Coordinates of C-alpha atoms in Angstrom, one line a residue:
M1 CA 97.0 133.6 64.5
I2 CA 98.8 130.6 66.0
N3 CA 96.8 128.2 63.7
N4 CA 97.9 130.2 60.6
L5 CA 101.6 130.1 61.7
H6 CA 101.2 126.4 62.3
L7 CA 99.8 125.8 58.8
K8 CA 102.3 128.1 57.2
Y9 CA 105.2 126.3 58.8
F10 CA 104.1 122.8 57.9
S11 CA 103.0 123.8 54.3
K12 CA 106.6 124.8 53.5
K13 CA 108.1 121.6 54.7
N14 CA 108.2 118.3 52.9
M15 CA 106.6 115.3 54.6
K16 CA 109.8 113.8 55.9
H17 CA 110.7 117.0 57.8
Q18 CA 107.2 117.3 59.0
L19 CA 107.2 113.9 60.5
I20 CA 110.6 114.4 62.2
T21 CA 109.4 117.8 63.6
L22 CA 106.2 116.3 64.8
F23 CA 108.1 113.4 66.5
I24 CA 110.3 115.9 68.4
W25 CA 107.4 118.1 69.6
A26 CA 104.7 115.4 70.1
I27 CA 106.8 112.5 71.4
V28 CA 110.3 113.4 72.5
I29 CA 109.5 116.5 74.6
P30 CA 106.3 115.1 76.2
V31 CA 108.1 111.8 77.0
L32 CA 111.0 113.7 78.6
I33 CA 108.6 115.8 80.7
I34 CA 106.3 113.0 81.7
G35 CA 109.2 110.6 82.2
S36 CA 111.0 113.1 84.5
V37 CA 107.8 113.7 86.5
L38 CA 107.1 110.0 86.8
G39 CA 110.7 109.3 87.7
I40 CA 110.7 111.9 90.5
L41 CA 107.3 110.7 91.8
T42 CA 108.4 107.0 91.6
Y43 CA 111.7 107.8 93.3
R44 CA 109.9 109.6 96.1
R45 CA 107.3 106.8 96.4
I46 CA 110.0 104.2 96.6
I47 CA 111.9 106.2 99.3
S48 CA 108.6 106.7 101.2
H49 CA 108.0 102.9 100.9
Y50 CA 111.4 102.1 102.4
E51 CA 110.8 104.7 105.1
D52 CA 107.5 103.2 106.0
L53 CA 109.1 99.7 106.2
T54 CA 112.0 100.9 108.4
R55 CA 109.5 102.9 110.6
S56 CA 107.4 99.7 111.1
Q57 CA 110.5 97.7 112.0
A58 CA 111.6 100.4 114.4
Q59 CA 108.1 100.4 116.0
L60 CA 108.2 96.6 116.3
V61 CA 111.6 96.8 118.1
H62 CA 110.3 99.7 120.3
S63 CA 107.2 97.8 121.4
T64 CA 109.3 94.7 122.0
I65 CA 111.8 96.5 124.2
V66 CA 109.1 98.4 126.1
S67 CA 107.1 95.2 126.8
T68 CA 110.3 93.5 127.9
S69 CA 111.0 96.4 130.4
I70 CA 107.4 96.1 131.7
Y71 CA 107.7 92.4 132.2
M72 CA 111.1 92.8 133.9
H73 CA 109.7 95.3 136.3
S74 CA 106.9 92.9 137.2
I75 CA 109.5 90.3 138.1
Y76 CA 111.1 92.9 140.3
E77 CA 107.8 93.6 142.0
T78 CA 107.3 89.9 142.6
V79 CA 110.7 89.7 144.2
I80 CA 110.4 92.7 146.5
S81 CA 106.9 91.5 147.6
N82 CA 108.5 88.4 149.1
Q83 CA 109.0 88.9 152.8
E84 CA 111.5 86.1 153.1
I85 CA 114.3 88.3 151.6
A86 CA 114.2 90.8 154.5
E87 CA 113.8 88.0 157.1
L88 CA 116.7 86.1 155.7
L89 CA 119.1 89.1 155.4
C90 CA 118.1 91.2 158.4
A91 CA 116.1 89.0 160.9
E92 CA 117.9 87.7 164.0
D93 CA 115.1 85.3 164.9
P94 CA 116.8 82.2 166.4
E95 CA 114.0 80.0 165.1
L96 CA 114.8 81.0 161.5
D97 CA 115.8 78.1 159.3
P98 CA 118.5 79.6 157.0
M99 CA 118.6 76.5 154.8
K100 CA 114.9 76.4 154.2
A101 CA 114.6 80.1 153.7
T102 CA 117.5 80.1 151.2
G103 CA 116.1 77.1 149.4
D104 CA 112.7 78.7 149.1
L105 CA 114.1 81.9 147.6
A106 CA 116.4 79.9 145.3
A107 CA 113.5 77.9 144.1
L108 CA 111.5 81.1 143.4
F109 CA 114.5 82.5 141.4
D110 CA 115.0 79.2 139.6
K111 CA 111.3 79.0 138.6
T112 CA 111.3 82.6 137.5
L113 CA 114.4 82.0 135.4
S114 CA 113.2 78.8 133.8
N115 CA 109.7 80.2 133.0
T116 CA 111.0 83.5 131.5
A117 CA 112.7 83.2 128.1
M118 CA 113.8 86.8 128.1
L119 CA 116.0 86.3 131.2
A120 CA 119.6 85.3 130.7
S121 CA 120.5 85.5 134.4
L122 CA 118.9 86.6 137.8
R123 CA 121.0 87.5 140.8
L124 CA 120.4 89.2 144.1
Y125 CA 123.5 90.9 145.7
A126 CA 123.6 92.0 149.3
P127 CA 126.3 93.3 151.7
E128 CA 128.6 90.7 153.1
E129 CA 127.7 91.4 156.7
L130 CA 124.0 90.5 156.0
M131 CA 124.9 87.1 154.4
E132 CA 125.3 85.2 157.7
N133 CA 121.9 83.4 157.4
V134 CA 122.2 82.8 153.6
A135 CA 123.1 79.2 152.7
P136 CA 125.5 78.9 149.6
N137 CA 123.5 79.2 146.4
R138 CA 123.9 80.7 142.9
Y139 CA 121.2 83.3 143.2
I140 CA 121.9 85.3 146.4
L141 CA 125.4 86.5 146.4
P142 CA 127.5 89.0 148.5
F143 CA 129.0 92.3 147.4
T144 CA 132.6 91.1 146.7
E145 CA 135.5 93.4 145.7
E146 CA 135.0 92.3 142.1
I147 CA 131.3 93.2 142.3
R148 CA 132.1 96.6 143.8
D149 CA 134.3 97.4 140.8
S150 CA 131.5 96.7 138.4
R151 CA 129.8 99.5 136.5
W152 CA 126.3 98.6 137.7
Y153 CA 127.4 98.6 141.3
Q154 CA 129.0 102.0 140.9
K155 CA 125.8 103.4 139.4
S156 CA 123.7 101.8 142.1
T157 CA 125.6 103.8 144.7
E158 CA 124.7 107.0 142.8
I159 CA 121.0 106.3 142.0
S160 CA 118.4 105.3 144.5
G161 CA 115.9 104.0 142.0
N162 CA 115.9 101.3 139.3
F163 CA 118.1 101.7 136.2
W164 CA 119.2 100.0 133.0
I165 CA 122.8 99.5 132.0
S166 CA 124.7 97.5 129.4
D167 CA 127.9 95.7 130.3
I168 CA 130.3 93.1 129.0
R169 CA 129.7 89.5 130.0
T170 CA 132.0 86.5 129.6
G171 CA 130.3 83.4 128.4
Q172 CA 131.4 79.9 127.5
N173 CA 134.9 79.5 126.1
E174 CA 135.8 82.9 127.4
V175 CA 133.8 84.6 124.8
T176 CA 132.8 88.1 125.7
Y177 CA 129.6 89.9 124.6
W178 CA 127.5 92.8 125.6
E179 CA 124.3 92.4 127.6
L180 CA 121.5 94.6 128.9
H181 CA 120.9 94.5 132.7
Y182 CA 117.9 95.8 134.8
C183 CA 119.3 96.8 138.2
C184 CA 116.8 97.4 141.0
R185 CA 117.7 98.6 144.5
I186 CA 115.8 96.8 147.3
P187 CA 116.0 98.7 150.6
L188 CA 116.5 96.6 153.7
P189 CA 115.3 97.3 157.3
R190 CA 118.8 98.0 158.5
K191 CA 120.1 101.5 158.3
N192 CA 121.6 102.5 154.9
A193 CA 121.5 98.8 153.8
Y194 CA 120.2 97.7 150.5
A195 CA 120.3 94.8 148.1
V196 CA 120.5 95.0 144.3
L197 CA 118.5 92.7 142.0
V198 CA 120.3 92.3 138.7
M199 CA 118.3 90.8 135.8
S200 CA 120.1 90.3 132.5
V201 CA 118.1 90.3 129.3
S202 CA 118.8 87.4 126.9
N203 CA 120.4 88.6 123.6
D204 CA 119.1 85.5 121.9
Y205 CA 115.6 86.3 123.1
L206 CA 115.8 89.9 121.7
R207 CA 117.3 88.8 118.4
S208 CA 114.6 86.2 117.9
L209 CA 112.0 89.0 118.2
I210 CA 113.6 91.8 116.4
S211 CA 116.1 90.3 114.0
N212 CA 115.4 90.8 110.3
Q213 CA 118.0 90.0 107.6
N214 CA 116.9 92.9 105.5
Y215 CA 117.7 95.5 108.1
Q216 CA 120.5 96.7 110.3
I217 CA 119.4 97.2 113.9
F218 CA 121.3 99.0 116.6
I219 CA 120.2 99.5 120.2
N220 CA 121.9 101.2 123.1
V221 CA 120.9 102.6 126.5
N222 CA 121.6 106.3 127.5
E223 CA 125.1 107.2 126.1
E224 CA 126.6 103.7 126.4
P225 CA 127.8 101.6 123.5
V226 CA 125.6 99.4 121.4
F227 CA 124.7 96.3 123.4
I228 CA 122.8 94.4 120.6
S229 CA 123.0 94.7 116.9
S230 CA 122.1 92.7 113.8
D231 CA 125.8 92.8 113.1
R232 CA 127.2 90.9 116.1
H233 CA 130.6 92.5 115.6
Y234 CA 129.1 96.0 116.2
A235 CA 128.3 95.3 119.8
G236 CA 130.3 97.4 122.2
R237 CA 130.9 100.2 119.6
P238 CA 129.5 103.7 119.7
F239 CA 125.9 104.3 118.5
P240 CA 126.0 104.7 114.7
L241 CA 124.2 108.1 114.9
E242 CA 125.3 111.3 116.6
L243 CA 123.1 111.6 119.6
S244 CA 122.3 115.1 120.9
E245 CA 119.7 116.8 123.0
E246 CA 118.3 118.5 119.9
M247 CA 117.6 115.2 118.2
E248 CA 113.9 114.3 117.9
D249 CA 112.4 111.4 119.8
S250 CA 111.7 109.7 116.5
R251 CA 112.6 110.4 113.0
T252 CA 112.5 108.5 109.7
G253 CA 114.4 109.4 106.6
S254 CA 118.0 109.5 105.3
F255 CA 120.9 109.0 107.7
L256 CA 124.6 108.8 107.6
L257 CA 125.5 105.4 109.1
Y258 CA 128.9 105.6 110.6
P259 CA 131.2 102.5 109.9
Q260 CA 132.4 100.3 112.7
D261 CA 135.8 101.9 112.8
A262 CA 134.5 105.5 112.8
G263 CA 135.3 106.0 116.5
A264 CA 133.5 108.1 119.0
H265 CA 133.5 111.3 116.9
P266 CA 133.4 110.4 113.2
A267 CA 133.7 113.0 110.4
P268 CA 130.4 114.5 109.2
D269 CA 130.7 112.9 105.8
A270 CA 132.3 109.6 106.9
G271 CA 129.1 107.7 107.0
E272 CA 127.2 105.6 104.5
K273 CA 123.9 107.1 103.4
V274 CA 121.0 104.8 104.3
I275 CA 117.2 104.9 104.7
G276 CA 116.4 104.3 108.4
S277 CA 114.2 105.1 111.4
Y278 CA 115.4 106.3 114.8
A279 CA 113.2 106.0 117.9
E280 CA 113.7 106.6 121.6
A281 CA 112.0 104.5 124.3
T282 CA 111.7 105.5 127.9
L283 CA 112.0 102.3 129.8
Y284 CA 109.3 101.4 132.3
H285 CA 109.7 102.9 135.9
S286 CA 113.1 104.4 135.1
S287 CA 114.5 107.6 133.6
D288 CA 116.8 105.7 131.2
Q289 CA 116.5 106.2 127.5
L290 CA 116.8 103.4 125.0
H291 CA 118.0 104.5 121.5
I292 CA 116.9 102.4 118.6
F293 CA 118.0 102.7 115.0
V294 CA 116.8 100.5 112.1
A295 CA 118.4 101.0 108.7
D296 CA 117.9 99.4 105.3
P297 CA 121.5 99.4 103.8
N298 CA 120.3 98.4 100.4
A299 CA 117.4 100.9 100.0
V300 CA 119.5 103.9 98.6
G301 CA 121.5 101.7 96.2
T302 CA 118.4 99.8 95.0
T303 CA 116.5 103.1 94.5
R304 CA 119.4 104.6 92.6
H305 CA 119.7 101.5 90.5
L306 CA 116.0 101.5 89.7
L307 CA 116.2 105.2 88.7
E308 CA 119.2 104.5 86.5
V309 CA 117.4 101.6 84.8
F310 CA 114.3 103.8 84.4
I311 CA 116.4 106.6 82.7
G312 CA 118.2 104.0 80.5
I313 CA 114.9 102.4 79.4
M314 CA 113.4 105.8 78.6
A315 CA 116.5 106.8 76.6
L316 CA 116.6 103.5 74.8
A317 CA 112.9 103.8 74.0
L318 CA 113.4 107.3 72.5
L319 CA 116.4 106.2 70.5
I320 CA 114.6 103.2 69.0
S321 CA 111.6 105.5 68.3
A322 CA 113.8 108.1 66.6
V323 CA 115.4 105.4 64.3
I324 CA 111.9 104.0 63.5
I325 CA 110.5 107.4 62.8
F326 CA 113.4 108.4 60.6
L327 CA 113.1 105.2 58.5
Y328 CA 109.4 105.5 58.4
A329 CA 109.6 109.2 57.3
T330 CA 111.9 108.2 54.4
Y331 CA 109.7 105.3 53.4
F332 CA 106.5 107.4 53.8
S333 CA 107.9 110.3 51.7
S334 CA 108.7 107.8 48.8
R335 CA 105.2 106.3 49.0
I336 CA 103.7 109.8 48.7
N337 CA 105.5 110.4 45.5
T338 CA 104.2 107.1 44.2
L339 CA 100.7 108.2 45.3
R340 CA 101.1 111.4 43.2
L341 CA 101.8 109.3 40.1
A342 CA 98.7 107.2 40.7
M343 CA 96.5 110.2 41.3
Y344 CA 97.8 111.6 37.9
K345 CA 96.5 108.4 36.2
V346 CA 93.2 108.8 38.0
S347 CA 93.0 112.4 36.7
N348 CA 93.3 110.9 33.2
N349 CA 90.3 108.6 33.8
D350 CA 92.5 105.6 34.4
Y351 CA 90.3 103.7 36.9
E352 CA 92.1 100.5 36.8
I353 CA 94.7 101.7 39.3
V354 CA 93.7 99.3 42.0
D355 CA 94.2 96.4 39.6
T356 CA 97.4 97.6 38.1
I357 CA 99.2 99.0 41.2
R358 CA 99.9 96.2 43.7
G359 CA 102.4 96.8 46.3
D360 CA 104.0 99.7 44.4
D361 CA 102.2 102.7 46.1
E362 CA 100.5 103.8 49.2
L363 CA 97.0 103.6 47.7
T364 CA 97.3 99.9 47.2
E365 CA 98.5 99.6 50.9
T366 CA 95.4 101.5 52.0
F367 CA 93.2 99.2 50.0
R368 CA 94.9 96.2 51.6
D369 CA 94.5 97.7 55.0
M370 CA 90.8 98.1 54.2
K371 CA 90.5 94.5 53.2
T372 CA 92.4 93.5 56.4
M373 CA 89.9 95.7 58.4
V374 CA 87.0 94.0 56.7
Q375 CA 88.5 90.6 57.5
K376 CA 89.0 91.6 61.1
L377 CA 85.4 92.9 61.4
K378 CA 84.2 89.5 60.1
S379 CA 86.4 87.8 62.6
A380 CA 85.2 90.0 65.4
E381 CA 81.5 89.3 64.4
A382 CA 82.3 85.6 64.4
R383 CA 83.9 85.9 67.9
I384 CA 80.9 87.8 69.2
Y385 CA 78.6 85.1 67.9
E386 CA 80.7 82.4 69.5
A387 CA 80.8 84.4 72.7
Q388 CA 77.0 84.6 72.7
I389 CA 76.8 80.8 72.1
R390 CA 79.2 80.3 75.0
E391 CA 77.2 82.7 77.2
Q392 CA 74.0 80.7 76.4
M393 CA 75.8 77.5 77.2
I394 CA 77.1 78.9 80.5
T395 CA 73.5 80.0 81.3
N396 CA 72.2 76.5 80.6
Q397 CA 75.0 75.0 82.8
Q398 CA 74.2 77.5 85.6
Q399 CA 70.5 76.4 85.4
Q400 CA 71.6 72.8 85.6
V401 CA 73.8 73.6 88.7
E402 CA 70.9 75.4 90.3
L403 CA 68.6 72.4 89.7
K404 CA 71.3 70.1 91.2
L405 CA 71.6 72.5 94.2
L406 CA 67.8 72.4 94.6
A407 CA 67.8 68.6 94.5
N408 CA 70.7 68.5 97.0
Q409 CA 68.7 70.6 99.4
I410 CA 66.0 67.9 99.4
N411 CA 68.4 65.3 100.8
P412 CA 69.3 67.1 104.1
H413 CA 65.6 67.5 104.8
F414 CA 65.0 63.9 104.2
L415 CA 67.9 63.0 106.4
Y416 CA 66.7 65.3 109.2
N417 CA 63.2 63.8 109.0
T418 CA 64.6 60.3 109.1
L419 CA 66.8 61.0 112.1
E420 CA 63.8 62.6 113.9
A421 CA 61.7 59.6 113.2
I422 CA 64.4 57.3 114.6
R423 CA 64.8 59.5 117.6
M424 CA 61.0 59.5 118.3
K425 CA 60.9 55.7 118.0
A426 CA 63.8 55.3 120.4
F427 CA 62.1 57.8 122.8
V428 CA 58.8 55.9 122.7
E429 CA 60.6 52.7 123.3
G430 CA 62.2 54.3 126.4
N431 CA 65.8 54.4 125.1
R432 CA 66.5 58.0 126.0
G433 CA 70.2 57.6 125.5
V434 CA 69.9 56.7 121.9
A435 CA 67.2 59.4 121.4
N436 CA 69.5 62.0 122.9
A437 CA 72.4 60.9 120.8
I438 CA 70.4 61.1 117.6
K439 CA 69.1 64.5 118.6
L440 CA 72.7 65.7 119.1
L441 CA 73.8 64.2 115.8
S442 CA 70.9 65.8 113.9
K443 CA 71.6 69.2 115.5
S444 CA 75.3 69.0 114.6
M445 CA 74.5 68.0 111.0
R446 CA 71.9 70.7 110.6
Y447 CA 74.5 73.4 111.7
V448 CA 77.2 72.0 109.4
L449 CA 75.0 71.6 106.4
G450 CA 73.3 74.9 107.0
N451 CA 76.6 76.8 106.9
T452 CA 78.3 75.2 104.0
Q453 CA 77.3 78.0 101.7
T454 CA 77.8 80.9 104.2
T455 CA 80.9 82.9 105.2
S456 CA 79.7 84.2 108.5
T457 CA 77.8 83.2 111.7
T458 CA 77.4 84.5 115.2
L459 CA 79.7 83.5 118.0
D460 CA 76.8 82.2 120.1
K461 CA 75.7 79.8 117.3
E462 CA 79.3 78.6 116.9
L463 CA 79.6 78.0 120.7
D464 CA 76.2 76.2 120.7
Y465 CA 77.6 74.0 117.9
I466 CA 80.8 73.4 120.0
A467 CA 78.7 72.4 123.0
T468 CA 76.7 69.9 120.8
Y469 CA 79.9 68.5 119.4
M470 CA 81.4 68.1 122.9
A471 CA 78.2 66.4 124.0
I472 CA 78.7 63.8 121.2
M473 CA 82.3 63.4 122.2
K474 CA 81.2 62.9 125.8
L475 CA 78.9 60.1 124.6
R476 CA 81.9 58.5 122.8
F477 CA 84.6 58.8 125.5
G478 CA 82.6 59.3 128.7
S479 CA 84.6 60.8 131.6
C480 CA 87.8 60.7 129.6
I481 CA 87.0 64.1 128.1
N482 CA 85.8 67.1 130.0
Y483 CA 84.9 70.5 128.5
D484 CA 84.9 74.0 129.9
L485 CA 83.9 77.3 128.2
Q486 CA 85.3 80.6 129.6
L487 CA 83.7 83.6 127.8
D488 CA 84.7 87.1 128.6
E489 CA 81.8 89.0 130.3
S490 CA 82.4 92.1 128.1
L491 CA 81.7 90.1 124.9
D492 CA 78.2 89.8 123.5
P493 CA 78.4 86.5 121.6
A494 CA 75.2 87.3 119.6
A495 CA 76.8 90.5 118.3
C496 CA 80.2 88.9 117.2
Q497 CA 80.6 87.4 113.7
I498 CA 82.9 84.5 113.1
L499 CA 83.6 82.1 110.2
P500 CA 81.4 79.1 110.6
I501 CA 82.9 75.8 111.8
L502 CA 86.2 77.6 112.7
L503 CA 86.7 76.4 116.3
Q504 CA 85.4 72.8 116.0
P505 CA 88.4 71.5 113.9
V506 CA 90.8 72.9 116.5
I507 CA 89.0 71.2 119.3
E508 CA 88.8 68.0 117.3
N509 CA 92.5 68.2 116.7
A510 CA 93.1 68.6 120.5
I511 CA 91.0 65.5 121.2
S512 CA 92.6 63.4 118.4
H513 CA 96.2 64.3 119.1
G514 CA 96.4 66.1 122.4
L515 CA 94.3 63.7 124.5
A516 CA 95.0 60.5 122.5
D517 CA 97.3 59.0 125.1
L518 CA 95.0 59.8 128.1
D519 CA 92.7 57.2 129.5
E520 CA 91.0 59.5 132.0
N521 CA 90.7 63.1 133.2
G522 CA 91.2 64.6 129.7
H523 CA 90.3 68.3 129.8
I524 CA 89.5 70.8 127.0
I525 CA 89.2 74.5 127.9
L526 CA 87.9 77.0 125.3
R527 CA 88.6 80.6 126.5
I528 CA 87.3 83.5 124.4
R529 CA 88.2 87.1 125.1
P530 CA 89.0 90.4 123.3
S531 CA 92.5 91.8 123.0
K532 CA 93.5 94.7 125.3
D533 CA 92.9 97.3 122.6
R534 CA 89.6 95.5 121.7
T535 CA 90.5 95.2 118.0
R536 CA 91.0 91.4 118.0
L537 CA 89.0 88.4 119.1
C538 CA 91.2 85.8 120.7
A539 CA 90.1 82.1 121.1
Y540 CA 92.4 79.9 123.2
V541 CA 91.9 76.1 123.0
F542 CA 93.8 74.3 125.9
D543 CA 94.3 70.6 126.4
N544 CA 96.1 68.8 129.2
G545 CA 97.4 66.1 126.9
S546 CA 100.9 64.9 126.4
G547 CA 102.0 68.0 124.6
M548 CA 104.7 68.2 122.0
S549 CA 108.5 68.4 122.0
R550 CA 110.2 71.4 120.5
E551 CA 111.0 69.6 117.3
T552 CA 107.5 68.4 116.8
L553 CA 106.1 71.9 117.7
R554 CA 108.5 73.5 115.2
E555 CA 107.4 71.0 112.5
V556 CA 103.7 71.6 113.2
A557 CA 104.1 75.4 113.2
S558 CA 106.0 75.3 109.9
H559 CA 103.0 73.7 108.2
L560 CA 100.5 76.4 109.3
D561 CA 101.1 78.3 106.1
T562 CA 102.1 75.5 103.8
P563 CA 100.2 72.2 103.4
P564 CA 101.9 69.2 105.0
E565 CA 103.1 66.4 102.7
D566 CA 101.3 63.9 104.9
T567 CA 97.6 64.6 104.2
G568 CA 96.5 62.7 107.3
H569 CA 98.2 65.0 109.9
G570 CA 98.3 68.8 110.2
V571 CA 95.8 69.4 107.4
G572 CA 93.1 70.6 109.7
L573 CA 95.2 73.4 111.3
Y574 CA 96.5 74.4 107.9
N575 CA 93.0 74.7 106.5
I576 CA 91.9 76.8 109.5
S577 CA 94.9 79.1 109.1
N578 CA 94.4 79.4 105.4
R579 CA 90.7 80.3 105.9
I580 CA 91.6 83.0 108.4
H581 CA 94.3 84.4 106.1
L582 CA 92.0 84.5 103.0
F583 CA 89.0 86.0 104.8
Y584 CA 90.6 88.4 107.3
G585 CA 94.2 89.0 106.1
P586 CA 97.7 87.7 106.8
E587 CA 98.0 89.6 110.1
Y588 CA 95.5 87.2 111.7
G589 CA 95.8 83.4 112.1
I590 CA 96.9 80.6 114.4
T591 CA 99.7 80.3 116.9
I592 CA 100.6 77.2 118.9
R593 CA 102.3 76.8 122.3
S594 CA 103.1 73.4 123.7
R595 CA 105.2 71.8 126.4
E596 CA 105.9 68.1 126.5
H597 CA 103.9 66.3 129.3
F598 CA 102.0 69.5 130.1
G599 CA 99.6 70.1 127.2
T600 CA 99.0 72.3 124.2
C601 CA 97.4 75.7 123.6
V602 CA 96.2 76.8 120.1
T603 CA 95.3 80.5 119.7
L604 CA 93.1 81.8 117.0
T605 CA 93.0 85.5 116.3
I606 CA 90.5 87.3 114.2
P607 CA 89.5 91.0 114.0
L608 CA 86.8 92.0 116.6
C609 CA 85.9 95.5 115.2
A610 CA 85.3 94.1 111.7
A611 CA 83.2 91.3 113.1
E612 CA 81.0 93.8 115.0
E613 CA 80.6 96.0 112.0
E614 CA 79.4 93.0 110.0
L615 CA 76.1 93.3 111.7
L616 CA 75.6 97.1 111.0

């Protein structure tokens, strides 16, 4: 029934109307439907992508803050475990040396502050009546009237435990900024007496870990103003989201980001719509809540722009198609009329149509298309024949390469046999030192040449090669170089896979550059252990050499992902980093820590779980 209606409809229409109707039903309507579906799916996918990115950034900030709070609490535990604090503030022992005790505590605080990048300041405040034995210093200070008026002191009188608070601090040139403080009450032996340890978190440290120019980041503690933000002018202003008890601990999606001048209670529709992620962090050993909000200010605008471009391209494509179809329908209708005239000639036994009609009707165009098709078939057959010839040539070349590889395999065996003959001759002649050196060289070359065509080896074989390499270095430099291996007991080196010749270039770099200026007592330590979550294998290469300045370290670190211009320096670490990125992914690689006159530590990180599954 439907088929008859279809035929009846098209049989009453001329070819031009049929083509236009067919264009509307077969192209315009399906394109609009499919385009709408694709547009909606693409829009949702882009929004989901932006949400995933902001969620990842929020999780990064969350983990950074939580790890910072844990480390700050460990500093507090170190301080309260020091008995000299109670002795200095409360003891009445006449033999107590206040200058020495104060100096020891100040030295402890100074060392902690200098070795901890996250700390901006470290102060211990105590009642004035307990400060008689304390020599003047910058770390142990009394509760003055100014201190008693501070927000953190007022809160310490209300809370018996540790707490976090943000407050304004005046820096150089009378510049004020907000800072996060960890305040810890330290009970003293005297009745109702306590001291307060105030540790300030460095804003520069936090920004170096969490800053990202593509995102807006806001962090506050409890109901206090924002103490750190990607926009420095936002610090000290209310949190850009309306915080309530009903708000979830974490949420990702669309938010209204209140402007800086919105005030404490902005209008519901006063904010800018952004894609963001909100997360709460309960700080370690405290009941304080840290609120984190990461927003991508360009996500909504970019997504809308892409959607508008998509709609515009689809409309333009339909418009161009409609114009082309209309012109083609007119042209095709005229060619059909020409074909009718040619068919009339054929009905009158005029078989010379092909020769007489050239370019005047559709039949001639069909014939030309057929000739073109024949020419294309011939060209295709010629290309196929050429492809077969190339394939045969490639096969011949491959066979030649295989013959060369087979010939190259003979050379290492000849070299091993020659070295073994030399070693036995030295051994027979009583020169055990030379024999041992040749044995080490042969063993090292056998491992290197045997792994040139492989992408994986076991950790125990790699460590055995490192031991052989260090033995050779020991022959070269004697007591100037010492080597120590520290392998975690939970690791089975025979069950862990690793890229071959991955650790030796790092150790060689440590000897060539780290220990180059040492004439004696050079030390290399290779420490291998799994990460805490047992997903990564970490290898640390320490040297006690001259270390690097911050500028040199920054320059070396910048060439881990890009090859240095000077091919004689830094190429080894770049090659190792590039191998790790290519084989394991960009989330693994090399990090370098160094301190001038103290030494250098190079850390290699590869996946542990994937390495163990390699054997299954």
